[in-house]
XYZ file of C-alpha atoms in Angstrom:
383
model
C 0.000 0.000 0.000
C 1.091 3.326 -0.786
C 2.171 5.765 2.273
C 2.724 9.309 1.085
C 4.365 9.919 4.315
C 7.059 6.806 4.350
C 10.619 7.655 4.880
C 11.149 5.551 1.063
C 8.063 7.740 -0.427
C 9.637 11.086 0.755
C 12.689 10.243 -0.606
C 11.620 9.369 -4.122
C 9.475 12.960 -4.216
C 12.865 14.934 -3.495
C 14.881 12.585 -5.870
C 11.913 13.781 -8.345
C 12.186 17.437 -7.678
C 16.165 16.763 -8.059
C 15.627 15.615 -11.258
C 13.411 18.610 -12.757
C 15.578 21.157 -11.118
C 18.465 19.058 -13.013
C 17.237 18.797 -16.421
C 15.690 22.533 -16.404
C 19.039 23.259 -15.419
C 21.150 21.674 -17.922
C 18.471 22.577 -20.663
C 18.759 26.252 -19.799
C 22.650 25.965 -20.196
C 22.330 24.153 -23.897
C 19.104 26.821 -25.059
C 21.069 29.885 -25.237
C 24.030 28.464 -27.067
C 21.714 26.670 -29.371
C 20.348 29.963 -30.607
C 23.983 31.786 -30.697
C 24.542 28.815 -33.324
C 21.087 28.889 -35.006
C 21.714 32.821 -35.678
C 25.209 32.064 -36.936
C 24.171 29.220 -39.533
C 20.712 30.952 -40.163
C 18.731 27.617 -39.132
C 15.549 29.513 -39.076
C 12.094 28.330 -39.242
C 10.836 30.448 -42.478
C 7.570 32.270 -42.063
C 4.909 31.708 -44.719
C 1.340 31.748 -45.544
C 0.332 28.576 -43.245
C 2.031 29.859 -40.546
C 0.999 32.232 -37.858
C 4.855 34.517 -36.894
C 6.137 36.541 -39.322
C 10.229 36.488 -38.086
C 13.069 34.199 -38.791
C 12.848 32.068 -35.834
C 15.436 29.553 -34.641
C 13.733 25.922 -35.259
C 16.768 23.684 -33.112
C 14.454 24.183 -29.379
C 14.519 19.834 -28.982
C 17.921 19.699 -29.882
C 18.654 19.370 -26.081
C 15.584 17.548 -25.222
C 17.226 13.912 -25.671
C 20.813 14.119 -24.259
C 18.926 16.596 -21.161
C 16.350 13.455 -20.527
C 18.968 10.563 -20.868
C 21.596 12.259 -18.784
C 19.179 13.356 -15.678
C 17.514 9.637 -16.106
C 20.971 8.270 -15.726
C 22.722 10.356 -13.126
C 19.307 10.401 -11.395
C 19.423 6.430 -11.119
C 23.019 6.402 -10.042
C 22.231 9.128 -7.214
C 19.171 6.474 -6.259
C 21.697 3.667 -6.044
C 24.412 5.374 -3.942
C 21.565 5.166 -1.291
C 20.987 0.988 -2.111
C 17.456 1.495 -3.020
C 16.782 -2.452 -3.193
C 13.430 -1.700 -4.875
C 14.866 0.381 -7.741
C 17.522 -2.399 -8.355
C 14.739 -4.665 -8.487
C 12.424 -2.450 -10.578
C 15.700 -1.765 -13.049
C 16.814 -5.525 -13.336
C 12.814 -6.220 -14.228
C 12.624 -3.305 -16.783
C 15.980 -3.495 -18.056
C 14.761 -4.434 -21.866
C 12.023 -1.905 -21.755
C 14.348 0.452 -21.022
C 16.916 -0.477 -23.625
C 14.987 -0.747 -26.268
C 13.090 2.638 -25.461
C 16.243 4.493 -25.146
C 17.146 3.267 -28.815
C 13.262 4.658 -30.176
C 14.543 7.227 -28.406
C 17.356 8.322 -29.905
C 16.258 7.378 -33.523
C 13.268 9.682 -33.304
C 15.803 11.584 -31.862
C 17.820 11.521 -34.987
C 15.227 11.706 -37.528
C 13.572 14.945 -36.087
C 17.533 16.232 -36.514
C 17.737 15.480 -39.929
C 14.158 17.212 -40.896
C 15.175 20.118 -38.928
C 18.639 20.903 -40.680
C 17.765 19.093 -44.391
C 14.133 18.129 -44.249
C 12.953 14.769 -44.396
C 9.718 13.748 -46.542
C 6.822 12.333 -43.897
C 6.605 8.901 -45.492
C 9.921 8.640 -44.411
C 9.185 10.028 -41.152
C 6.491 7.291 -41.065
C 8.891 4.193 -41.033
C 11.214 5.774 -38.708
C 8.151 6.087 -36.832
C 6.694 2.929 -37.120
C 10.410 1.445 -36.445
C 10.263 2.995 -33.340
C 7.256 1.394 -32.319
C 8.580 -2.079 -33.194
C 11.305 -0.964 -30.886
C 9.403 -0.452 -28.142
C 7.338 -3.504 -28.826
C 10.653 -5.731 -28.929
C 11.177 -4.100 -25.418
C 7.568 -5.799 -24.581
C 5.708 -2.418 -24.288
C 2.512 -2.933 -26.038
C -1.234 -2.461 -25.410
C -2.253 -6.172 -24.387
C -5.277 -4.407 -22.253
C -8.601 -2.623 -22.849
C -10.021 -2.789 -19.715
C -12.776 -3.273 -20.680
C -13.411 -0.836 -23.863
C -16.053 -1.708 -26.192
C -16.131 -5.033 -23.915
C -12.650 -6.291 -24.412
C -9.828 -6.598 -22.092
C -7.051 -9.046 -22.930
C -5.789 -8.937 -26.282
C -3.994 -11.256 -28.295
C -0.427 -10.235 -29.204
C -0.821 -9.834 -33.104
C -3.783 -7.472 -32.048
C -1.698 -5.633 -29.482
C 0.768 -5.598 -31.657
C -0.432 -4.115 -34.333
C -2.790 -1.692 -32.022
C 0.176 -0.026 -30.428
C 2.182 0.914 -33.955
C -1.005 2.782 -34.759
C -1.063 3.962 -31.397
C 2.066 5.090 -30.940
C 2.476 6.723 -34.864
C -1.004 8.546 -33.887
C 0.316 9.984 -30.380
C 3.902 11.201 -31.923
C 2.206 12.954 -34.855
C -0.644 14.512 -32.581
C 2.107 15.984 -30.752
C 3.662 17.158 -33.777
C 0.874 18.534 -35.576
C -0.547 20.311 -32.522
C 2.700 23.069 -32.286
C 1.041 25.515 -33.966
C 1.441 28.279 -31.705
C 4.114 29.115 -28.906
C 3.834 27.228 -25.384
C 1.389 24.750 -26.762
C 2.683 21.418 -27.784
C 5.360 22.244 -24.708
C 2.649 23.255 -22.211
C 0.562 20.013 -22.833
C 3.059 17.734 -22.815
C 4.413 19.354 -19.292
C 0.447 18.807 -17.894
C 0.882 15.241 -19.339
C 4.177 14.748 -17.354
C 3.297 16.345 -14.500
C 0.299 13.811 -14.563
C 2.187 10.842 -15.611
C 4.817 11.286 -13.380
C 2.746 11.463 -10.190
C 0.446 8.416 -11.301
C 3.671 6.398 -11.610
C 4.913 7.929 -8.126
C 1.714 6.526 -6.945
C 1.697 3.104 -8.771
C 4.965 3.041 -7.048
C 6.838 2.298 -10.665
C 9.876 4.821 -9.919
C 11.689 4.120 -13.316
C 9.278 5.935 -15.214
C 8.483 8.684 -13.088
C 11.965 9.890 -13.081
C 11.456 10.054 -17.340
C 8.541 11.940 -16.491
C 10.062 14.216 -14.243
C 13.192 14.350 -15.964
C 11.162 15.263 -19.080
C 8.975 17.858 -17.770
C 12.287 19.847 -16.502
C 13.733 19.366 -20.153
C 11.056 21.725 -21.683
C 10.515 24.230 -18.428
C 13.246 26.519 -19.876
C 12.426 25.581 -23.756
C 8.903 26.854 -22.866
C 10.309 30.185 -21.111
C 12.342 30.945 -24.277
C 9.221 30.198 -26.629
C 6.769 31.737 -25.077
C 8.525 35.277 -23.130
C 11.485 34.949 -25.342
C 12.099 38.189 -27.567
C 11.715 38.303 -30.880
C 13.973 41.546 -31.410
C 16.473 40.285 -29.141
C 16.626 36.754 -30.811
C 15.605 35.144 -27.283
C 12.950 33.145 -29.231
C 13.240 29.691 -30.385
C 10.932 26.843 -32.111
C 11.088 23.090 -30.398
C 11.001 22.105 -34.014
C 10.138 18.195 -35.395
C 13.074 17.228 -33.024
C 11.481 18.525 -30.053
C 7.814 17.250 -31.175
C 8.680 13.869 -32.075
C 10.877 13.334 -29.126
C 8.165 14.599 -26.697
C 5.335 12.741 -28.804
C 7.305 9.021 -28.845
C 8.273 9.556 -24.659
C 4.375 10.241 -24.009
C 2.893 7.439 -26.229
C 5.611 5.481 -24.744
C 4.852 5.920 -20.782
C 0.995 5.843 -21.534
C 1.058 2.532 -22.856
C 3.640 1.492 -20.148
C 0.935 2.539 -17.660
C -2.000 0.870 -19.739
C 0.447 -2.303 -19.526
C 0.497 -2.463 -15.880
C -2.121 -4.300 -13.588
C -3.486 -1.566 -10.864
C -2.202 -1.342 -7.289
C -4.083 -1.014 -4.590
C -3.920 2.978 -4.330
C -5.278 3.046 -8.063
C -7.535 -0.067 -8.397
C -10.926 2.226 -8.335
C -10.077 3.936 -11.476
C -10.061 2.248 -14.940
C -5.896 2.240 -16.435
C -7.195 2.922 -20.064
C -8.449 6.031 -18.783
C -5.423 7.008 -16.434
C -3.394 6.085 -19.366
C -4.476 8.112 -22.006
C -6.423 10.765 -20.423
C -4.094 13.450 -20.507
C -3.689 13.302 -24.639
C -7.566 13.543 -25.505
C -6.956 17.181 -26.421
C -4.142 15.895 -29.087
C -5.662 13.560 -30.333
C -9.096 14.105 -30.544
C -8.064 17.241 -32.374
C -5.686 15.418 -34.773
C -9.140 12.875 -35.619
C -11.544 15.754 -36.078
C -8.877 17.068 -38.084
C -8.480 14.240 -40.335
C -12.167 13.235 -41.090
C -12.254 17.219 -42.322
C -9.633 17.350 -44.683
C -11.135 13.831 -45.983
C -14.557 15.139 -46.358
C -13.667 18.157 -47.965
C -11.711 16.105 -50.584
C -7.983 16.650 -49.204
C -5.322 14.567 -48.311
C -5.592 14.094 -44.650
C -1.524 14.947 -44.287
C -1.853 18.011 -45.809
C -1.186 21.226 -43.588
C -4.366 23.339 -42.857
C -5.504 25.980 -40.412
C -8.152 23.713 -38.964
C -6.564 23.104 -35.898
C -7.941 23.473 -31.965
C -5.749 26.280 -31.765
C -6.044 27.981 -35.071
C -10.210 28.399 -34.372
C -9.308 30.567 -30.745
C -7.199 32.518 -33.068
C -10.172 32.983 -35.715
C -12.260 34.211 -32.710
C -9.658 37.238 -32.269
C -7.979 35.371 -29.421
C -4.079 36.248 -29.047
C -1.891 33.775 -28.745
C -1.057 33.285 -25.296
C -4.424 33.410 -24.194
C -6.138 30.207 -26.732
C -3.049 28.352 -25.268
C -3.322 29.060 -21.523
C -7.435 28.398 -22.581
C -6.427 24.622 -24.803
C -3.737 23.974 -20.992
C -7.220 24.547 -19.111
C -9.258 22.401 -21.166
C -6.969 19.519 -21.000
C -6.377 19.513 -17.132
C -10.148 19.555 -16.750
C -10.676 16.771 -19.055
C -8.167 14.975 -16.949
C -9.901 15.481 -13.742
C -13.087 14.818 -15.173
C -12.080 11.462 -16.658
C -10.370 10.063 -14.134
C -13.723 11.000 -11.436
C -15.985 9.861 -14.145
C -13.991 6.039 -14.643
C -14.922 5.477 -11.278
C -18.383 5.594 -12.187
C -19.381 5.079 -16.014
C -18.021 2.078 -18.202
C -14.991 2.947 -20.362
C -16.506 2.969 -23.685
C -19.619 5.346 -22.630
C -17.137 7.889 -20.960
C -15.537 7.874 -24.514
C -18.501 8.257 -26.230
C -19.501 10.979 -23.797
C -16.164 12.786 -24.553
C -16.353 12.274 -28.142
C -19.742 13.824 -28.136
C -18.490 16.719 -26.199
C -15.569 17.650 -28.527
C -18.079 17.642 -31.469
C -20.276 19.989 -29.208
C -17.223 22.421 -28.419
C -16.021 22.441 -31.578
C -19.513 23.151 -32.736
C -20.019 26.275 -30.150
C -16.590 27.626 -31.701
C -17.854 27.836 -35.358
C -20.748 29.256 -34.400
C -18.250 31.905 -32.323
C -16.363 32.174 -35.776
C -19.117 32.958 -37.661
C -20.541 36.069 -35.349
C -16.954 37.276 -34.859
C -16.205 37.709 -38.396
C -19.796 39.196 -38.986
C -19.021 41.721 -36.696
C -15.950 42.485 -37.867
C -17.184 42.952 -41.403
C -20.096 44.768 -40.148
C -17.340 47.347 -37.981
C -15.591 47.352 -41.496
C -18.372 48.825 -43.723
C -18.956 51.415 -40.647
């Protein structure tokens, strides 16, 4: 049973606030001189029609975000050890091949998202590295064998699983991707996601992948100073670019299917793991969906660029920038909370229906927003 008191509990919460104060610190070091050599090569993320700033930018932001994680993970573990933690050496010797084989997705993703941000890669391409990943992770036996319980199944059989978490995990790393539209965004909902993730693992005492949480969430606290306060004029600003995206997309799909994986403790039992795995990417990915079925309905290809986007409808509604971000960071803690209340109550595959309904409902009220804020601005025009 979990004691959030216990001398072991308190000293896993300071080894986790070691390793955010770590990784923000060693990411805040790298940031600046990663912009002194983005400004001297002119790696710039060029403004056009699609997108929404209008300066040369630097695009190399998740340059650091690998080497930052992998480092703190590392030193973080050896710290851990110094002290003979007997249930981390167990916990390590146990997960070792997960956490081989998700270091190597790791750092492929890592490389890819490299080579599209200095030469450009085409997406297809981008798709097997992708998909290779997965296979990666699945070699290191992370895969969805669970349900629990949606649309009445539970155990799956491994082709299924298999096969389930390559889509899975392709769909998650391009929802991140795709949903860095505008600064703070993809950043600030992946730090709610590891601030979530890494406190449900704390709590399902797995230790191993709370640190990557942790470790991950201080990665981007100074990326997500520098994108979102960060001067323009004083070329303090900076883009997380496909490096940064894909790196935080793969480590997210990654430690939610971990977590779907795992059979609940006793401190977690009462709420349903498909849920407390996935809650905190509905907003990514039930955007990236909605998204998709449009551009098919209206006769486009569904990887084709757009300004369709959560994020891009706040903006039609004269919203700046900072404020439809801090309002899309709202949305998705409260669909957290609200999921992981409601699992304790409604079956699995009605609380997705009831969320699916309610996106179409949102989305619905913001047309209709849209629609009477351009009226008025056309009618303030011919005044």
């Amino acid at each position: 049973m979990f004691d959030l008191f216990s001398s072991d509990i308190l000293f896993w919460w300071c080894i986790m606030f070691f390793v955010v104060m770590l990784s923000s610190f060693f990411n805040g070091l790298i940031t600046p001189k990663i912009l002194l050599i983005s400004f001297r090569k002119r790696l710039f993320d060029e403004p056009d029609k699609r997108k929404i700033h209008n300066a040369h930018i630097p695009r190399l932001g998740g340059f650091a975000f690998a080497p930052c994680i992998l480092f703190t993970v590392a030193f973080a573990i050896g710290i851990a050890l110094i002290f003979s933690k007997d249930e981390l050496i167990i916990h390590l010797v146990a997960e070792s091949r997960t956490l081989t084989f998700a270091t190597c997705a790791m750092m492929l993703i890592f490389l890819i998202g490299t080579m599209d941000d200095l030469v450009g890669v085409r997406y297809r391409n981008k798709f097997y590295i992708q998909i290779l990943c997965s296979i990666l992770l699945i070699l290191g036996n992370v895969w969805i064998n669970d349900l629990h319980g949606l649309f009445g199944i539970h155990q799956l059989p491994w082709y299924l699983g298999y096969l389930l978490t390559i889509l899975v995990i392709v769909f998650i790393t391009n929802a991140i991707n795709l949903m860095d539209g505008i600064d703070g965004l993809a950043s600030g909902l992946s730090g709610v996601a590891f601030i979530y993730y890494g406190v449900i693992f704390m709590l399902d005492e797995k230790f191993i992948y709370a640190l990557i949480a942790f470790a991950a969430l201080g990665t981007i606290i100074p990326f997500y100073y520098y994108n979102v306060f960060g001067s323009v004029e004083h070329g303090r600003k900076i883009f997380m670019g496909d490096t940064g995206s894909l790196t935080l997309g793969l480590i997210l799909s990654y430690l939610s299917i971990e977590l779907n994986f795992h059979t609940p403790n006793e401190t977690l039992v009462s709420y349903n793991y498909f849920v407390l795995a996935f809650a905190p990417l509905i907003v990514p990915c039930f955007d990236v969906v909605r998204v998709f079925f449009h551009r098919i309905r209206r006769g486009c290809s569904p990887f084709l660029p757009d300004k369709n986007h959560l994020h891009h409808k706040l903006l039609a509604m004269g919203m700046k920038q900072r404020k439809a971000m801090i309002s899309i960071l709202c949305i998705s803690f409260f669909l957290i909370i609200a999921n992981m209340i409601l699992s304790c109550f409604i079956q699995v595959t009605l609380l997705l229906i009831l969320n699916m309904i309610a996106w179409l409902l949102f989305i619905k009220y913001l047309n209709k927003r849209i629609h009477e804020y351009n009226v008025l601005k056309k009618t303030q025009s011919e005044e």
